[in-house]
Each structure stands twice: as C-alpha cells, then as structure tokens.
Coordinates of C-alpha atoms in Angstrom, one line a residue:
M1036 CA 0.0 0.0 0.0
R1037 CA 1.2 3.5 -0.9
R1038 CA 0.7 5.9 2.0
S1039 CA -0.3 8.7 -0.5
R1040 CA -3.3 6.6 -1.3
A1041 CA -4.0 5.1 2.1
F1042 CA -6.9 6.2 4.3
I1043 CA -5.0 6.8 7.5
P1044 CA -6.3 10.1 9.0
T1045 CA -3.8 10.7 11.8
S1046 CA -4.4 13.6 14.3
K1047 CA -2.6 15.5 17.1
E1048 CA -5.9 15.6 19.0
A1049 CA -7.4 12.8 21.1
P1050 CA -11.1 12.5 21.9
N1051 CA -12.1 14.6 24.9
D1052 CA -13.1 11.6 27.0
A1053 CA -10.0 9.5 26.1
T1054 CA -8.0 8.6 29.2
L1055 CA -6.4 5.2 28.3
P1056 CA -3.5 4.9 25.9
S1057 CA -5.3 2.6 23.6
H1058 CA -8.3 5.0 23.2
I1059 CA -6.0 8.0 22.7
F1060 CA -3.5 6.4 20.2
L1061 CA -6.0 4.2 18.3
S1062 CA -8.1 7.4 17.7
R1063 CA -5.1 9.7 16.9
A1064 CA -3.4 7.1 14.6
G1065 CA -6.5 6.7 12.4
F1066 CA -7.5 3.2 13.5
I1067 CA -11.0 4.0 14.9
Q1068 CA -13.6 6.7 14.8
Q1069 CA -16.2 7.2 17.5
V1070 CA -19.8 7.7 16.1
A1071 CA -21.7 7.6 19.4
A1072 CA -21.1 6.5 23.0
G1073 CA -19.6 3.1 22.9
L1074 CA -19.9 2.8 19.1
Y1075 CA -16.9 2.9 16.8
N1076 CA -16.1 2.6 13.1
Y1077 CA -13.0 0.5 12.2
L1078 CA -10.8 2.2 9.6
P1079 CA -8.5 0.2 7.3
L1080 CA -5.6 -0.1 9.7
A1081 CA -7.9 -1.5 12.4
K1082 CA -9.5 -3.9 10.0
R1083 CA -6.1 -5.3 9.1
V1084 CA -5.3 -5.8 12.8
I1085 CA -8.7 -7.4 13.4
R1086 CA -8.2 -9.8 10.5
K1087 CA -4.9 -10.9 11.8
I1088 CA -6.3 -11.6 15.2
E1089 CA -9.2 -13.5 13.7
N1090 CA -6.8 -15.6 11.5
I1091 CA -4.8 -16.6 14.6
I1092 CA -8.0 -17.6 16.4
N1093 CA -9.3 -19.5 13.4
E1094 CA -6.1 -21.5 13.0
E1095 CA -6.0 -22.5 16.7
M1096 CA -9.7 -23.4 16.7
A1097 CA -9.2 -25.6 13.6
A1098 CA -6.3 -27.3 15.4
I1099 CA -8.7 -28.5 18.2
G1100 CA -11.5 -29.5 15.7
A1101 CA -13.9 -26.6 16.2
Q1102 CA -16.1 -25.6 13.3
E1103 CA -17.0 -22.0 12.4
V1104 CA -20.6 -20.9 11.9
E1105 CA -22.3 -17.5 11.9
L1106 CA -25.5 -16.9 13.8
S1107 CA -28.0 -14.1 13.4
F1108 CA -27.2 -10.9 15.3
V1109 CA -30.9 -10.4 15.9
T1110 CA -32.2 -13.0 18.3
P1111 CA -35.9 -13.9 19.1
A1112 CA -36.6 -12.9 22.7
E1113 CA -38.5 -16.1 23.2
L1114 CA -35.2 -18.1 23.2
W1115 CA -34.0 -15.9 26.1
M1116 CA -37.3 -16.5 27.8
E1117 CA -36.8 -20.3 27.4
S1118 CA -33.4 -20.1 29.1
G1119 CA -34.7 -17.8 31.8
R1120 CA -32.0 -15.2 31.2
I1121 CA -34.0 -12.4 29.7
E1122 CA -34.5 -10.7 33.1
K1123 CA -31.2 -11.9 34.7
F1124 CA -29.1 -10.2 32.0
G1125 CA -30.7 -6.8 32.9
K1126 CA -30.8 -3.6 31.0
E1127 CA -27.6 -4.4 29.1
L1128 CA -29.9 -6.6 26.9
L1129 CA -31.3 -4.4 24.2
R1130 CA -34.8 -5.3 23.4
F1131 CA -36.9 -4.1 20.4
K1132 CA -40.1 -5.1 18.5
D1133 CA -40.4 -5.5 14.7
R1134 CA -43.3 -4.1 12.7
K1135 CA -45.4 -7.1 13.6
G1136 CA -44.9 -6.6 17.3
N1137 CA -42.5 -9.6 17.8
L1138 CA -39.9 -9.0 20.5
F1139 CA -36.2 -9.4 19.6
V1140 CA -32.9 -8.7 21.3
L1141 CA -29.5 -7.8 19.9
G1142 CA -27.2 -10.6 20.9
P1143 CA -24.7 -9.9 23.6
T1144 CA -23.8 -13.6 23.6
H1145 CA -25.3 -16.5 21.7
E1146 CA -25.8 -19.5 24.1
E1147 CA -29.5 -19.6 23.3
M1148 CA -29.1 -19.3 19.6
M1149 CA -26.5 -22.0 19.4
V1150 CA -28.6 -24.4 21.5
N1151 CA -31.5 -23.7 19.3
M1152 CA -29.5 -24.5 16.2
V1153 CA -28.2 -27.8 17.6
R1154 CA -31.3 -29.2 19.3
N1155 CA -33.3 -31.6 17.2
R1156 CA -30.4 -31.7 14.7
V1157 CA -27.9 -33.6 17.0
T1158 CA -29.9 -36.4 18.4
S1159 CA -27.5 -39.2 19.3
Y1160 CA -24.4 -39.6 21.4
K1161 CA -22.7 -40.8 18.2
Q1162 CA -22.8 -37.2 16.9
L1163 CA -20.9 -35.9 20.0
P1164 CA -18.8 -34.1 20.9
L1165 CA -19.5 -31.1 18.8
H1166 CA -17.7 -27.7 19.0
L1167 CA -19.1 -24.7 17.0
Y1168 CA -17.9 -21.1 17.1
Q1169 CA -18.3 -17.8 15.4
I1170 CA -16.6 -14.4 15.3
K1171 CA -19.4 -11.9 15.4
T1172 CA -20.5 -8.4 16.3
K1173 CA -22.2 -8.2 19.7
F1174 CA -24.1 -5.5 21.5
R1175 CA -24.5 -4.8 25.2
D1176 CA -26.2 -1.6 26.3
E1177 CA -23.5 -0.6 28.8
A1178 CA -24.7 2.1 31.3
R1179 CA -21.3 3.8 31.1
P1180 CA -19.5 2.9 27.9
R1181 CA -15.9 4.2 28.2
F1182 CA -12.3 3.6 27.5
G1183 CA -12.7 3.2 23.8
L1184 CA -12.7 -0.4 22.6
M1185 CA -12.2 -1.6 26.1
R1186 CA -15.8 -1.1 27.2
G1187 CA -17.9 -0.3 24.2
R1188 CA -21.6 -1.1 23.6
E1189 CA -20.9 -2.8 20.2
F1190 CA -17.9 -5.1 20.0
I1191 CA -16.5 -8.0 18.0
M1192 CA -16.3 -11.3 19.9
K1193 CA -15.3 -14.9 19.2
D1194 CA -17.8 -17.1 21.0
G1195 CA -17.7 -20.9 20.9
Y1196 CA -20.0 -23.6 22.3
S1197 CA -19.3 -27.3 22.8
F1198 CA -21.8 -30.1 23.3
H1199 CA -20.9 -33.4 25.0
A1200 CA -22.4 -36.6 26.4
T1201 CA -20.5 -36.5 29.7
Y1202 CA -19.0 -34.0 32.1
E1203 CA -15.7 -35.7 31.7
D1204 CA -15.6 -35.0 28.0
M1205 CA -16.7 -31.4 28.5
S1206 CA -13.8 -30.9 30.9
R1207 CA -11.5 -32.4 28.3
E1208 CA -12.7 -29.8 25.8
F1209 CA -12.5 -27.0 28.3
D1210 CA -8.8 -27.8 28.9
A1211 CA -8.2 -28.0 25.1
V1212 CA -9.7 -24.6 24.6
E1213 CA -7.7 -23.1 27.5
A1214 CA -4.5 -24.4 25.8
A1215 CA -5.6 -23.1 22.4
Y1216 CA -6.5 -19.6 23.9
K1217 CA -3.0 -19.6 25.6
R1218 CA -1.4 -20.2 22.2
V1219 CA -3.5 -17.4 20.6
L1220 CA -2.2 -14.9 23.2
E1221 CA 1.4 -16.2 23.0
R1222 CA 1.3 -15.8 19.2
M1223 CA 0.2 -12.2 19.6
G1224 CA 3.2 -11.5 21.9
L1225 CA 1.1 -10.7 25.0
D1226 CA 2.0 -11.1 28.6
F1227 CA -1.0 -12.7 30.3
R1228 CA -2.3 -14.8 33.1
I1229 CA -5.1 -17.4 33.1
V1230 CA -7.2 -17.0 36.3
E1231 CA -10.1 -18.5 38.1
A1232 CA -13.2 -16.3 37.7
D1233 CA -16.9 -15.8 38.6
S1234 CA -19.4 -17.2 36.1
G1235 CA -21.7 -14.2 36.3
A1236 CA -24.8 -14.0 34.1
I1237 CA -23.5 -16.8 31.8
G1238 CA -23.8 -19.4 34.6
G1239 CA -22.3 -22.8 35.0
S1240 CA -20.1 -24.7 37.5
G1241 CA -16.8 -23.0 36.9
S1242 CA -14.9 -20.6 34.7
K1243 CA -11.5 -19.1 33.9
E1244 CA -10.5 -15.7 32.5
L1245 CA -7.6 -14.8 30.3
M1246 CA -6.1 -11.6 31.6
V1247 CA -3.6 -9.4 29.7
L1248 CA -1.5 -7.8 32.3
A1249 CA -1.6 -4.0 32.2
Q1250 CA -1.9 -1.4 34.9
S1251 CA -4.8 0.2 33.0
G1252 CA -6.8 -2.9 33.4
E1253 CA -10.2 -2.7 35.1
D1254 CA -9.9 -6.1 36.8
T1255 CA -7.9 -6.7 39.9
I1256 CA -6.4 -10.2 40.0
A1257 CA -4.7 -12.1 42.8
V1258 CA -1.6 -14.0 41.8
C1259 CA 0.7 -16.3 43.7
D1260 CA 4.4 -15.5 44.0
N1261 CA 5.3 -19.2 44.2
C1262 CA 3.0 -21.0 41.6
E1263 CA 0.8 -20.3 38.6
Y1264 CA -2.3 -19.7 40.7
G1265 CA -4.3 -16.6 39.7
A1266 CA -7.9 -15.5 40.2
N1267 CA -10.1 -12.5 39.6
I1268 CA -10.6 -10.8 42.9
E1269 CA -14.3 -11.7 42.6
A1270 CA -13.4 -15.4 42.8
A1271 CA -10.1 -15.5 44.5
K1272 CA -9.7 -17.9 47.5
R1273 CA -7.1 -18.3 50.2
A1274 CA -5.6 -21.0 52.3
A1275 CA -5.9 -21.0 56.1
R1276 CA -3.9 -18.2 57.6
A1277 CA -0.3 -19.2 58.4
K1278 CA -0.1 -16.8 61.4
I1279 CA -3.1 -16.1 63.6
P1280 CA -3.0 -12.9 65.7
Q1281 CA -2.7 -13.4 69.4
A1282 CA -6.1 -14.3 70.9
P1283 CA -7.7 -12.2 73.6
E1284 CA -7.8 -13.5 77.2
E1285 CA -10.4 -16.3 77.7
G1286 CA -13.5 -15.3 79.5
D1287 CA -17.2 -15.8 79.8
F1288 CA -19.7 -14.8 77.2
A1289 CA -21.1 -11.4 78.3
K1290 CA -22.7 -8.2 77.1
F1291 CA -20.4 -5.2 77.4
L1292 CA -21.2 -1.4 77.4
T1293 CA -19.4 0.2 74.5
P1294 CA -20.6 3.8 74.3
N1295 CA -20.3 5.3 70.8
V1296 CA -18.1 2.5 69.5
K1297 CA -19.4 1.8 66.1
S1298 CA -16.5 1.1 63.7
I1299 CA -14.3 -2.0 63.7
D1300 CA -11.2 0.1 64.4
E1301 CA -12.9 1.7 67.4
L1302 CA -14.0 -1.7 68.6
A1303 CA -10.6 -3.3 68.3
S1304 CA -9.0 -0.3 70.0
F1305 CA -11.6 -0.3 72.8
F1306 CA -10.9 -4.0 73.7
K1307 CA -7.3 -3.9 72.7
V1308 CA -7.6 -6.9 70.3
D1309 CA -6.7 -7.5 66.7
P1310 CA -9.6 -6.9 64.3
Y1311 CA -9.3 -10.6 63.4
Y1312 CA -11.3 -11.3 66.6
T1313 CA -14.2 -8.9 65.8
V1314 CA -17.2 -9.5 63.6
K1315 CA -18.1 -7.0 61.0
C1316 CA -21.7 -6.6 59.7
V1317 CA -22.2 -5.3 56.1
A1318 CA -25.9 -4.7 55.5
K1319 CA -27.1 -4.8 51.9
K1320 CA -30.4 -4.8 50.0
C1321 CA -30.7 -7.8 47.6
I1322 CA -32.9 -7.4 44.5
Y1323 CA -34.6 -10.5 43.1
E1324 CA -36.8 -11.1 40.1
E1325 CA -39.7 -10.7 42.4
G1326 CA -39.2 -8.5 45.4
E1327 CA -36.2 -7.5 47.5
E1328 CA -34.9 -8.0 51.0
I1329 CA -32.3 -6.7 53.4
V1330 CA -29.5 -9.2 54.0
L1331 CA -26.8 -9.0 56.7
F1332 CA -23.4 -10.3 55.7
F1333 CA -20.9 -11.1 58.5
I1334 CA -17.2 -11.3 58.1
R1335 CA -14.1 -10.9 60.3
G1336 CA -13.3 -7.3 61.1
C1337 CA -9.9 -7.6 59.3
D1338 CA -11.7 -8.6 56.0
N1339 CA -13.8 -6.8 53.4
L1340 CA -17.0 -8.1 51.8
Q1341 CA -16.6 -9.2 48.2
E1342 CA -19.9 -8.1 46.6
V1343 CA -19.8 -10.5 43.7
K1344 CA -19.4 -13.4 46.1
A1345 CA -22.2 -11.9 48.2
L1346 CA -24.4 -11.7 45.2
N1347 CA -23.8 -15.3 44.3
A1348 CA -24.4 -16.4 47.9
T1349 CA -27.9 -14.9 47.8
E1350 CA -28.7 -15.7 44.1
A1351 CA -29.9 -12.1 43.8
L1352 CA -30.0 -10.1 40.5
D1353 CA -28.4 -7.1 42.1
I1354 CA -27.1 -6.0 45.4
V1355 CA -27.3 -2.3 46.6
D1356 CA -26.6 -0.3 49.7
V1357 CA -29.2 0.1 52.4
S1358 CA -29.9 3.2 54.5
E1359 CA -29.8 3.4 58.3
E1360 CA -33.4 4.4 58.2
E1361 CA -34.3 1.1 56.5
L1362 CA -32.3 -0.9 59.0
E1363 CA -34.0 0.9 61.9
K1364 CA -37.4 0.3 60.4
I1365 CA -37.0 -3.4 60.8
G1366 CA -35.6 -3.1 64.4
L1367 CA -31.8 -3.1 63.7
V1368 CA -29.4 -0.7 65.4
P1369 CA -26.7 0.5 62.8
G1370 CA -23.2 0.1 64.2
F1371 CA -24.2 -2.5 66.7
I1372 CA -25.7 -5.3 64.5
G1373 CA -24.5 -8.8 65.4
P1374 CA -25.2 -12.4 64.1
L1375 CA -26.8 -13.8 67.3
D1376 CA -30.2 -12.3 66.6
Q1377 CA -31.5 -13.9 63.3
D1378 CA -35.1 -12.9 63.5
K1379 CA -35.0 -9.5 61.8
A1380 CA -33.2 -10.2 58.5
K1381 CA -31.6 -12.9 56.5
H1382 CA -28.0 -13.7 57.6
V1383 CA -25.0 -14.9 55.5
I1384 CA -21.9 -15.6 57.5
D1385 CA -18.4 -16.0 56.0
E1386 CA -17.1 -19.6 56.2
D1387 CA -14.0 -18.4 58.1
L1388 CA -16.3 -17.6 61.1
K1389 CA -17.9 -21.0 61.3
D1390 CA -15.9 -22.3 64.3
A1391 CA -14.4 -19.0 65.5
T1392 CA -14.1 -18.4 69.3
G1393 CA -13.3 -15.5 71.4
M1394 CA -15.1 -13.1 69.1
I1395 CA -16.6 -9.7 69.7
C1396 CA -19.7 -8.7 67.9
G1397 CA -22.7 -6.3 68.0
A1398 CA -25.3 -7.0 70.6
N1399 CA -28.2 -5.6 68.5
E1400 CA -28.6 -2.9 71.2
K1401 CA -27.3 0.6 71.1
D1402 CA -23.9 1.0 72.8
Y1403 CA -23.5 -2.7 73.5
H1404 CA -21.3 -5.5 72.2
F1405 CA -21.1 -9.2 73.1
V1406 CA -17.7 -10.5 74.1
N1407 CA -16.2 -14.0 74.1
V1408 CA -18.7 -15.2 71.4
D1409 CA -18.4 -18.8 70.3
M1410 CA -19.7 -18.7 66.7
S1411 CA -20.1 -22.5 66.6
V1412 CA -23.5 -22.0 68.4
L1413 CA -24.8 -20.8 65.1
K1414 CA -23.5 -23.8 63.1
D1415 CA -26.9 -25.4 62.5
A1416 CA -29.0 -22.3 62.2
A1417 CA -26.8 -20.0 60.0
Y1418 CA -26.1 -20.0 56.3
Y1419 CA -22.3 -19.9 55.5
A1420 CA -20.6 -19.0 52.3
D1421 CA -17.2 -17.7 51.1
I1422 CA -18.0 -13.9 51.0
A1423 CA -14.8 -12.3 52.1
E1424 CA -12.3 -10.7 49.7
V1425 CA -8.8 -12.0 49.8
N1426 CA -6.1 -9.6 51.1
E1427 CA -2.6 -9.1 49.7
G1428 CA -0.3 -11.4 51.7
D1429 CA -2.9 -14.2 52.2
I1430 CA -1.6 -17.7 51.6
C1431 CA -2.2 -19.2 48.1
P1432 CA -5.0 -21.8 48.1
A1433 CA -3.2 -23.9 45.4
C1434 CA 0.4 -24.4 46.6
K1435 CA -0.3 -23.5 50.3
K1436 CA 3.1 -21.8 50.4
G1437 CA 3.2 -18.7 48.2
K1438 CA 1.7 -15.3 49.1
L1439 CA -1.0 -13.6 47.1
S1440 CA -0.4 -10.1 45.6
F1441 CA -2.6 -7.9 43.4
T1442 CA -2.1 -6.8 39.9
K1443 CA -4.3 -5.3 37.2
G1444 CA -5.5 -7.2 34.1
I1445 CA -7.6 -6.7 31.0
E1446 CA -10.1 -9.6 30.5
V1447 CA -9.8 -10.7 26.9
G1448 CA -11.2 -14.2 27.2
H1449 CA -13.6 -16.1 29.4
I1450 CA -14.3 -19.9 29.3
F1451 CA -17.1 -21.6 31.2
K1452 CA -18.1 -25.1 32.2
L1453 CA -21.8 -24.6 31.5
G1454 CA -23.0 -28.2 32.2
T1455 CA -26.7 -28.6 31.5
T1456 CA -27.8 -25.0 32.5
Y1457 CA -29.1 -24.1 29.0
S1458 CA -29.8 -27.6 27.6
E1459 CA -32.2 -28.5 30.4
A1460 CA -34.0 -25.1 30.3
M1461 CA -34.3 -25.3 26.5
K1462 CA -35.0 -29.1 26.4
A1463 CA -32.0 -29.8 24.1
E1464 CA -31.4 -33.5 24.4
F1465 CA -29.8 -36.5 22.8
L1466 CA -30.1 -40.3 23.1
D1467 CA -27.3 -42.0 25.0
E1468 CA -25.9 -45.5 24.3
N1469 CA -28.8 -47.0 26.3
G1470 CA -31.4 -45.1 24.3
K1471 CA -32.1 -42.8 27.3
S1472 CA -32.8 -39.1 26.6
K1473 CA -30.3 -36.7 28.3
P1474 CA -29.5 -33.0 28.1
F1475 CA -26.3 -31.9 26.4
V1476 CA -23.4 -31.1 28.7
M1477 CA -22.0 -27.8 27.4
G1478 CA -19.0 -25.5 27.6
T1479 CA -18.8 -22.0 26.2
Y1480 CA -15.7 -20.1 25.3
G1481 CA -15.5 -16.3 24.5
M1482 CA -12.6 -14.1 23.3
G1483 CA -12.9 -10.4 22.8
V1484 CA -11.5 -9.6 19.3
S1485 CA -12.0 -5.8 19.3
R1486 CA -10.9 -5.7 23.0
L1487 CA -7.7 -7.5 22.1
V1488 CA -6.9 -4.6 19.7
A1489 CA -7.0 -2.3 22.6
A1490 CA -5.3 -4.7 25.0
I1491 CA -2.3 -5.0 22.7
I1492 CA -1.8 -1.2 22.8
E1493 CA -2.4 -1.0 26.6
Q1494 CA 0.5 -3.4 27.0
H1495 CA 2.7 -2.1 24.1
H1496 CA 3.0 1.6 23.8
D1497 CA 5.1 4.6 24.8
D1498 CA 4.6 8.3 24.9
N1499 CA 4.8 8.6 21.1
G1500 CA 2.1 6.0 20.2
C1501 CA 1.4 2.4 19.4
I1502 CA 4.0 -0.4 19.4
W1503 CA 2.4 -3.3 17.5
T1504 CA 3.7 -6.8 17.9
K1505 CA 5.0 -8.6 14.8
T1506 CA 1.9 -10.8 14.4
T1507 CA -0.6 -8.1 14.9
A1508 CA 0.8 -5.0 13.1
P1509 CA -1.3 -3.6 10.3
Y1510 CA 1.9 -3.4 8.2
L1511 CA 5.2 -5.0 9.3
V1512 CA 7.5 -2.7 7.4
N1513 CA 7.2 1.0 6.6
I1514 CA 9.5 2.4 3.9
M1515 CA 9.8 6.1 4.5
I1516 CA 11.3 8.3 1.7
S1517 CA 12.6 11.3 3.4
N1518 CA 12.6 13.6 0.4
I1519 CA 10.2 12.5 -2.3
K1520 CA 11.8 15.1 -4.7
D1521 CA 15.1 13.2 -4.5
E1522 CA 15.0 10.9 -7.5
A1523 CA 17.6 8.5 -6.1
Q1524 CA 15.6 8.1 -2.8
L1525 CA 12.4 7.7 -4.7
A1526 CA 13.8 5.1 -7.1
Y1527 CA 15.4 3.1 -4.2
G1528 CA 12.3 3.2 -2.1
E1529 CA 10.1 2.0 -5.0
E1530 CA 12.5 -0.8 -5.8
L1531 CA 12.7 -2.0 -2.2
Y1532 CA 8.9 -1.7 -1.9
E1533 CA 8.4 -4.0 -4.9
K1534 CA 10.9 -6.6 -3.7
L1535 CA 9.3 -6.8 -0.2
Q1536 CA 5.8 -7.1 -1.7
K1537 CA 7.0 -10.0 -4.0
A1538 CA 8.6 -11.6 -0.9
G1539 CA 5.2 -11.6 0.8
V1540 CA 6.1 -9.0 3.4
E1541 CA 3.3 -6.6 4.5
V1542 CA 4.8 -3.3 3.6
I1543 CA 3.6 0.3 3.2
L1544 CA 5.5 3.0 1.2
D1545 CA 5.4 6.5 2.7
D1546 CA 5.7 8.4 -0.5
R1547 CA 3.9 11.6 0.7
K1548 CA 5.2 15.0 0.0
E1549 CA 5.7 15.8 3.7
R1550 CA 8.6 16.8 6.0
F1551 CA 10.8 14.0 7.5
G1552 CA 9.8 14.9 11.0
Y1553 CA 6.1 14.8 10.2
K1554 CA 6.4 11.4 8.6
M1555 CA 8.5 10.0 11.5
K1556 CA 6.0 11.1 14.1
D1557 CA 3.3 9.4 12.1
A1558 CA 5.3 6.2 11.9
E1559 CA 5.8 6.2 15.7
L1560 CA 2.2 7.1 16.4
I1561 CA 0.9 4.3 14.2
G1562 CA 3.5 1.9 15.5
F1563 CA 4.9 0.0 12.5
P1564 CA 7.4 -2.5 13.9
Y1565 CA 10.1 -1.5 11.5
T1566 CA 10.6 1.6 9.4
I1567 CA 13.3 1.7 6.7
I1568 CA 14.4 5.4 6.5
V1569 CA 15.6 6.3 3.0
G1570 CA 17.4 9.6 3.5
K1571 CA 20.5 11.7 2.7
E1572 CA 22.8 8.8 3.7
L1573 CA 21.7 6.9 0.6
A1574 CA 24.2 9.0 -1.3
N1575 CA 26.9 7.3 0.9
G1576 CA 25.3 3.9 0.2
N1577 CA 23.4 3.6 3.6
V1578 CA 19.8 3.5 4.8
Q1579 CA 18.5 3.2 8.4
I1580 CA 16.2 0.5 10.0
Y1581 CA 14.2 1.9 12.9
D1582 CA 13.0 -0.7 15.4
R1583 CA 9.8 0.7 17.0
S1584 CA 10.0 -1.5 20.1
T1585 CA 13.5 -0.5 21.0
T1586 CA 13.5 3.0 19.3
Q1587 CA 17.0 2.1 17.9
K1588 CA 18.1 3.2 14.5
T1589 CA 20.7 0.9 12.8
D1590 CA 22.7 2.0 9.7
V1591 CA 22.6 -0.7 7.0
D1592 CA 24.3 -0.9 3.6
A1593 CA 21.6 0.0 1.1
N1594 CA 22.5 -3.1 -1.0
E1595 CA 22.0 -5.3 2.0
A1596 CA 18.8 -3.7 3.4
F1597 CA 16.4 -6.2 1.7
D1598 CA 18.3 -9.3 3.1
K1599 CA 18.6 -7.6 6.5
I1600 CA 14.9 -6.8 6.8
M1601 CA 13.9 -10.3 5.6
E1602 CA 16.1 -11.7 8.3
I1603 CA 14.5 -9.5 10.9
V1604 CA 10.9 -10.2 10.0
S1605 CA 11.2 -14.0 9.3

C-alpha cells in the first residue's frame, strides 16, 4: 500500500473523553472513529489488525477440531425466555419489536441461539462431541461505555460452544480450549495470566478468565508468588492463615457497654484486640426477580465483603446499599448489628467464622457488644458462604506456600463449564448409548477480538504512540522516503517496496510530500514494527532501519537492506 493513497487520518488531538493509551492512540493514529457513546467505526488499519487476530484464532480453533458458523445478530426474545435469562441479564440486553410486534434482542452472547441450532439436529451420542464457534459483532447496552474499545456497547467477539455426552468429555474440551487460547495470546506476543473467575450471568459450574497484564486494566487479579495460581478478585480464595493474631484472654460470654463504639477500628481499640477477633456486619439490599430483602453479611473485622461473592451467595439479581433508616425500620441498630439475633433479617456468614471463638460482635442494642462469642453456636442455624475478599499477603490456596499479591489485568477471554444449564432449560437432548434421553453437557468459550486490539496497545505503547507486535501489526514494514523530490531516494524506495511485496512482506511505502519529522512522528504514532528510512545517507550507500519497540536506528548498507529486513521479519 502506498501511503499517499491510504486512508489513515492521523491527528494530534485525542477524543475529549479518552484517558487510556489505547483509546488515545487508536483514535489519533486513524484506527478507529467514534460515532456515538460506545460505538466505533473501524478504519482500514484497524481492519487489518482485526483480520490478523481472527486468523490466529481460526487457526487455533481448527487445530482442536472446532467448526466455524455464523448466527443471526438479531435474536428472538422467546429463546431468552426459554433459558430464563431475559431478566437476569438486565438492562444491558437491548430489546426491540419489529413491525409485527414480535420481541427481539440484539445478541450480547449466543448460548440460546447455538442451543436452538443444535437441538433436534444432533440427536445421538454418536454425533458428539461437537464444537461450534463464530466471530461476530455483539451488543451490550452498557450504562457507562468508556475507555474506547475496552468497554464499548458494540464489539467483536469470538464465542464458541461445545456439546458433550458427559461432564468428563466437556472438561477435556474445556482444557483443550484453554490451551488453544493460551497459544493465541502467545502468538500475539502478549504477557497474560489465566485466572479463576466468577461465572456471572452466563452461569455454569466454573470458569476461567484470560487476563492481559496491564496497569490500566479494570480487573484486579490475585496472583501467587510461588506458583501459577491466579484468580479474579471476585473469585479468589485463600488457604488457612499461616499466622493467627494473638487471641484475647479467655473469659465468659457477656454483654459489654461500648458507648459510641461503632466502627471496627474503634471496637478493636476499645478492647485492645486484633480486628481478626471482631465480627463486621455489612448490610445490603438484595434485588430479586420478584421483590427485595435486606441481607446481613458477617465477616471478620480484618476482612472486606466481596460483593460478587455476596451476590452469588444470595442468588440475587443485584445488590445495593441500604440506608440506616431502612435498618432501623426493621428493628436493627446500625453500628451494633450482630449475628446472634437472626429474626429481623436474612444472615449470610463467612465460612471463616464457622468455628471462630473469642469473638466480639454487636449485641443488637445501642452502645453494647457481646464478648467471648463462640460462633459455633450458630452452626446449625446459619447459612455460610465464602463472601470475604482476599487480602494481599494471604496464603495461596493452590500451593499453600506462596503469598497472594494484586495486579491489574484486562479480560480478553472467558471460558465456562456450563454443564446442562441451558440444555435443560431449552429441552435440548440426545439419546445415550442405552437409548435414554439426556440433556447436552455444554461448555462456552469467549474471546474479545476488538478488546484485544485495545489490550495489545495497553501493553505495548510509549509516549509517542502504538507499538504493535509482529503478528498483529497492520503493516510489518514502513518504507519512508525522506525527500520525495530526490530521484535516487524515490527510485530506491520504489524498488525495495516492490521486492518486499513480492517476498510476501506486508509493507507500506510512505511516498507523501511531507517533511521528514512529520512522517517520522506518524510512523511512531501508528506503531509499524520496522521503518526503513531512505534519506540523505543513501548518497553514501546507507539507509537506516528503525525498530519501534527499542526505538533504535541501525545503519545498513543499502544493497543489504532487503536481506537484513527479511532476516528480521522472518
């Protein structure tokens, strides 16, 4: 491609709302154009990057026997009603009616559509396993679309779905996809981590996320310093504490006057104990399909409530804050709420408190706390769940040796063990070897294609612009003619351009009548991996090769430049 004919509208100005490097540089370098909140046009450079990402995905999917299909973007709402997800997905699911009054949705994901395509067409265990996938535009009506391609309303996603006769075979495919996704990200030159995750609105028995490590990532992930364990903070677990704080002196259970002591810090200070031996109550309002209720979550005073875990523990659609007035209305005393009185609201107690002794908790009476509480008295009456957020320094649950630390990541892939969640709801069944009808056991596997475009730049950029990896760059080599009026420079650049094209190298020739400095800034902004600078030194038989990732310029004999660049890009 000749730059003089290419549609690459670079700019010095970034969108007003752009804060992330990917949003700034992809806009300024002429990759994307925003048309509305969370909606973007992909310009020629972006399309080239997207196509490369898709090709890598297609090759790795073919290697594990997955077959590509393409489903309708517009989905009949009745399929979502069958699965029971139409309300659970919430307002992100865009609904509309056609001229006949039929209700449809714009697909944010396609579990229902894929199940509908397979049911009654795959009827025997002999036709299993089956793995189908697509690379398709999706739409989620995000309340706050932001960060460019990182959180848009419309996006490109690869979503795959596998159908199996047994859970064992589904787990085998799950592992195969995990390995394939790992190869995809490795081929793109990305630093990433595969972590345990919450299944969210998709459902199922377990899931993993693929996280590209970047400080601009929205997700916090806990990683072990001794093994490969990693988990999204929403799903992270921990082993038993290696060191337990010194316990308070033993004594009898009693109610103790604690005037104006409401916070955990105040409580620990008042009794001169570690917050580990206090019980914190976090009151929330849980919203269900039908109705709502106040739920009291109890954790150790040294911990924090993990709201996604809390949401899962109650099976609510949403969880929101509750006011002191609402608590007082049902007879609770804010600041002094404890777990021993279970009549006024539903209780969920963190598993770490199940057999705790020597605890201090609210007495459900103003200015009073209970001391020397044995939590085991609640063992049969209470509901326990893992609802506490892990802390940095906690012990890894996998190796039981390493310590957990936090880092930031960008979710670019999510794989789920669905089981029979959708097949049972939608009556998608097959006949097993005994002629018995059974629901398909399913897995689902997503990868954000357009999000990967942004993730690459979040991990690979500098102050001057994008730094594309070799396998994802829109063009691998940029030939820049410093002075287009110099006949020798023009002739050399044209000849090298033709040779590289014939050799199959993706090359662009910057033949614009612009100043050297302007062209160089464009090359850095766009992020071509290599730029061959054809300038004044050509008269002395030399050109320069500029490596974008190292910003190093290397003098090369003009007669050897072709062989040198072929050696570099091979």
